[in-house]
Amino acid sequence: MFELKGNRTDFITLARKINVSHMTVREYLSVLESARLIYVLEAWDISKKKHAHRKEKKIVFQSPLIAVSLAVYLGEDPLEFIEENIEWLVEHTAITHVIWSMERPIIKEKHSFVGFYYDQTKECDLVIKDRGFFGIEVKYGRVKKRKYGFPVIYLSKDELGEDVIPTALYLYGLKK
């Protein structure tokens, strides 16, 4: 799971890695998602305005504590693990908090409004569908802006600009 670190994957690739069927992987991930340990984000097909179910998925830990605990269980030093993986831990934290702030179980579940976007040259970490699409790109290092077919804000470590907000400040402003 740590090989993924925010990267895209699909059920078949994961199935090959752990030597089970892709349906078993789908069931395992569904159980982990129901237990509120992970989110499985689907890619948006922006032109069709719906999820592209056959495209790669993005697996997000719902808490950095889960990732760090798993790393410790696997024999890694927790402080070294955090230092080496701070970017994707912050990305997962930001994604999770945005979903938590918008989700209304039963009425507005995350599958109805959230996903991510990628094409051959770029990826947007979180894309929210409301009346249109809106993206959030988490860059804990230096922010490099890219053009998307929808508006995007960038969450940074400490930069502040027209469409760039420090992650901590953005998360502080979320309401639940």
Protein backbone atom coordinates (compact mmCIF):
# COMPACT_ATOMS: atom_id res chain seq x y z
CA MET A 1 0.00 0.00 0.00
CA PHE A 2 2.86 2.40 0.74
CA GLU A 3 4.17 1.90 -2.78
CA LEU A 4 1.12 3.84 -3.94
CA LYS A 5 1.71 7.01 -1.88
CA GLY A 6 -1.04 8.94 -3.59
CA ASN A 7 -0.35 7.46 -7.01
CA ARG A 8 -3.07 6.07 -9.21
CA THR A 9 -3.69 2.36 -9.50
CA ASP A 10 -6.34 -0.08 -10.60
CA PHE A 11 -7.85 -3.22 -9.11
CA ILE A 12 -6.05 -5.55 -11.52
CA THR A 13 -2.59 -4.14 -10.70
CA LEU A 14 -3.24 -4.45 -6.97
CA ALA A 15 -4.60 -7.97 -7.46
CA ARG A 16 -1.41 -9.05 -9.23
CA LYS A 17 0.75 -7.60 -6.42
CA ILE A 18 -1.03 -9.55 -3.70
CA ASN A 19 -1.92 -12.56 -5.83
CA VAL A 20 -5.72 -12.46 -5.56
CA SER A 21 -8.53 -11.69 -7.99
CA HIS A 22 -9.44 -8.09 -8.82
CA MET A 23 -12.91 -8.71 -7.38
CA THR A 24 -11.30 -9.64 -4.05
CA VAL A 25 -9.28 -6.40 -4.15
CA ARG A 26 -12.48 -4.46 -4.84
CA GLU A 27 -14.18 -6.15 -1.86
CA TYR A 28 -11.19 -5.54 0.46
CA LEU A 29 -11.06 -1.87 -0.49
CA SER A 30 -14.81 -1.57 -0.02
CA VAL A 31 -14.51 -3.01 3.51
CA LEU A 32 -11.64 -0.63 4.34
CA GLU A 33 -13.67 2.28 2.99
CA SER A 34 -16.77 1.26 4.96
CA ALA A 35 -14.59 1.08 8.08
CA ARG A 36 -13.55 4.70 7.37
CA LEU A 37 -9.87 3.79 6.97
CA ILE A 38 -9.49 4.83 3.33
CA TYR A 39 -11.27 6.58 0.51
CA VAL A 40 -11.17 5.12 -2.98
CA LEU A 41 -11.44 8.10 -5.32
CA GLU A 42 -12.58 7.58 -8.88
CA ALA A 43 -11.38 9.64 -11.81
CA TRP A 44 -13.81 12.07 -13.40
CA ASP A 45 -14.58 12.06 -17.09
CA ILE A 46 -15.01 15.83 -17.32
CA SER A 47 -16.58 15.78 -20.80
CA LYS A 48 -19.29 13.31 -19.72
CA LYS A 49 -19.66 14.90 -16.25
CA LYS A 50 -19.50 11.55 -14.48
CA HIS A 51 -16.99 9.14 -13.00
CA ALA A 52 -14.93 7.03 -15.39
CA HIS A 53 -15.31 3.74 -13.51
CA ARG A 54 -12.79 1.87 -15.65
CA LYS A 55 -9.99 4.39 -15.14
CA GLU A 56 -7.41 4.16 -12.39
CA LYS A 57 -8.36 4.92 -8.80
CA LYS A 58 -6.64 6.90 -6.08
CA ILE A 59 -6.49 5.39 -2.59
CA VAL A 60 -6.40 7.92 0.25
CA PHE A 61 -5.86 7.20 3.95
CA GLN A 62 -8.56 8.95 5.97
CA SER A 63 -6.07 9.79 8.71
CA PRO A 64 -2.29 10.13 8.77
CA LEU A 65 -2.44 8.16 12.01
CA ILE A 66 -3.58 5.10 10.04
CA ALA A 67 -0.64 5.38 7.63
CA VAL A 68 1.90 6.00 10.41
CA SER A 69 0.50 3.15 12.52
CA LEU A 70 0.74 0.79 9.58
CA ALA A 71 4.32 1.93 8.94
CA VAL A 72 5.24 1.28 12.59
CA TYR A 73 3.59 -2.14 12.39
CA LEU A 74 5.74 -2.87 9.33
CA GLY A 75 8.88 -1.92 11.27
CA GLU A 76 9.49 1.65 10.15
CA ASP A 77 10.55 4.46 12.45
CA PRO A 78 7.52 6.80 12.77
CA LEU A 79 9.48 10.06 12.67
CA GLU A 80 11.50 8.99 9.64
CA PHE A 81 8.33 7.80 7.94
CA ILE A 82 6.61 11.16 8.52
CA GLU A 83 9.65 13.14 7.33
CA GLU A 84 9.99 11.05 4.16
CA ASN A 85 6.26 11.09 3.37
CA ILE A 86 5.03 14.47 4.62
CA GLU A 87 3.84 15.59 1.17
CA TRP A 88 1.41 12.74 0.59
CA LEU A 89 0.35 12.64 4.26
CA VAL A 90 -0.65 16.32 3.97
CA GLU A 91 -2.34 15.63 0.63
CA HIS A 92 -4.39 12.79 2.13
CA THR A 93 -5.27 14.92 5.18
CA ALA A 94 -6.46 17.80 3.01
CA ILE A 95 -8.50 15.53 0.72
CA THR A 96 -10.11 13.78 3.67
CA HIS A 97 -11.04 17.00 5.46
CA VAL A 98 -12.61 18.47 2.33
CA ILE A 99 -14.68 15.31 1.85
CA TRP A 100 -15.68 15.29 5.54
CA SER A 101 -16.77 18.93 5.33
CA MET A 102 -19.05 18.27 2.34
CA GLU A 103 -20.29 14.74 2.91
CA ARG A 104 -23.79 14.12 4.22
CA PRO A 105 -24.14 10.36 4.74
CA ILE A 106 -27.08 8.84 2.88
CA ILE A 107 -28.04 12.21 1.34
CA LYS A 108 -24.73 13.32 -0.21
CA GLU A 109 -22.14 10.57 -0.10
CA LYS A 110 -18.64 11.23 -1.41
CA HIS A 111 -19.18 9.12 -4.53
CA SER A 112 -21.76 11.62 -5.73
CA PHE A 113 -19.56 14.73 -5.66
CA VAL A 114 -15.86 13.95 -5.35
CA GLY A 115 -13.12 12.33 -7.40
CA PHE A 116 -9.89 13.36 -9.05
CA TYR A 117 -8.75 14.14 -12.57
CA TYR A 118 -5.87 13.02 -14.71
CA ASP A 119 -4.80 13.00 -18.30
CA GLN A 120 -1.49 12.18 -19.99
CA THR A 121 0.33 15.25 -18.64
CA LYS A 122 -1.23 16.26 -15.34
CA GLU A 123 -3.32 15.25 -12.35
CA CYS A 124 -5.54 17.26 -10.01
CA ASP A 125 -5.65 15.70 -6.53
CA LEU A 126 -9.28 16.41 -5.75
CA VAL A 127 -12.10 17.48 -8.06
CA ILE A 128 -15.49 18.38 -6.66
CA LYS A 129 -18.61 18.31 -8.80
CA ASP A 130 -21.31 20.73 -7.83
CA ARG A 131 -22.86 22.84 -10.56
CA GLY A 132 -19.60 22.42 -12.44
CA PHE A 133 -16.18 21.08 -11.54
CA PHE A 134 -13.76 22.65 -9.06
CA GLY A 135 -10.26 21.34 -8.34
CA ILE A 136 -7.96 21.37 -5.33
CA GLU A 137 -4.29 20.62 -5.94
CA VAL A 138 -2.13 20.01 -2.85
CA LYS A 139 1.51 21.05 -3.31
CA TYR A 140 3.37 20.92 -0.04
CA GLY A 141 6.53 21.91 -1.88
CA ARG A 142 6.79 24.69 -4.45
CA VAL A 143 3.52 25.38 -6.28
CA LYS A 144 3.60 24.92 -10.06
CA LYS A 145 0.31 25.96 -11.61
CA ARG A 146 -1.18 24.04 -14.51
CA LYS A 147 -4.11 24.66 -16.82
CA TYR A 148 -7.20 22.53 -16.33
CA GLY A 149 -10.64 22.72 -17.90
CA PHE A 150 -12.05 23.85 -14.54
CA PRO A 151 -11.06 26.33 -11.80
CA VAL A 152 -8.38 25.12 -9.36
CA ILE A 153 -6.99 26.36 -6.06
CA TYR A 154 -3.61 25.26 -4.81
CA LEU A 155 -2.91 24.32 -1.21
CA SER A 156 0.73 24.95 -0.29
CA LYS A 157 2.98 24.60 2.70
CA ASP A 158 3.37 28.34 3.25
CA GLU A 159 2.75 30.23 0.00
CA LEU A 160 -0.12 32.71 -0.26
CA GLY A 161 -1.40 34.19 -3.50
CA GLU A 162 -4.40 34.78 -5.71
CA ASP A 163 -5.33 31.10 -5.94
CA VAL A 164 -2.71 29.67 -3.55
CA ILE A 165 -3.55 29.12 0.13
CA PRO A 166 -1.45 27.57 2.91
CA THR A 167 -2.94 24.13 3.67
CA ALA A 168 -3.26 24.78 7.41
CA LEU A 169 -5.18 28.02 6.78
CA TYR A 170 -7.50 26.35 4.28
CA LEU A 171 -8.24 23.44 6.60
CA TYR A 172 -8.85 25.85 9.49
CA GLY A 173 -11.55 27.54 7.41
CA LEU A 174 -13.48 24.35 6.61
CA LYS A 175 -16.78 23.95 8.40
CA LYS A 176 -18.32 20.63 9.39
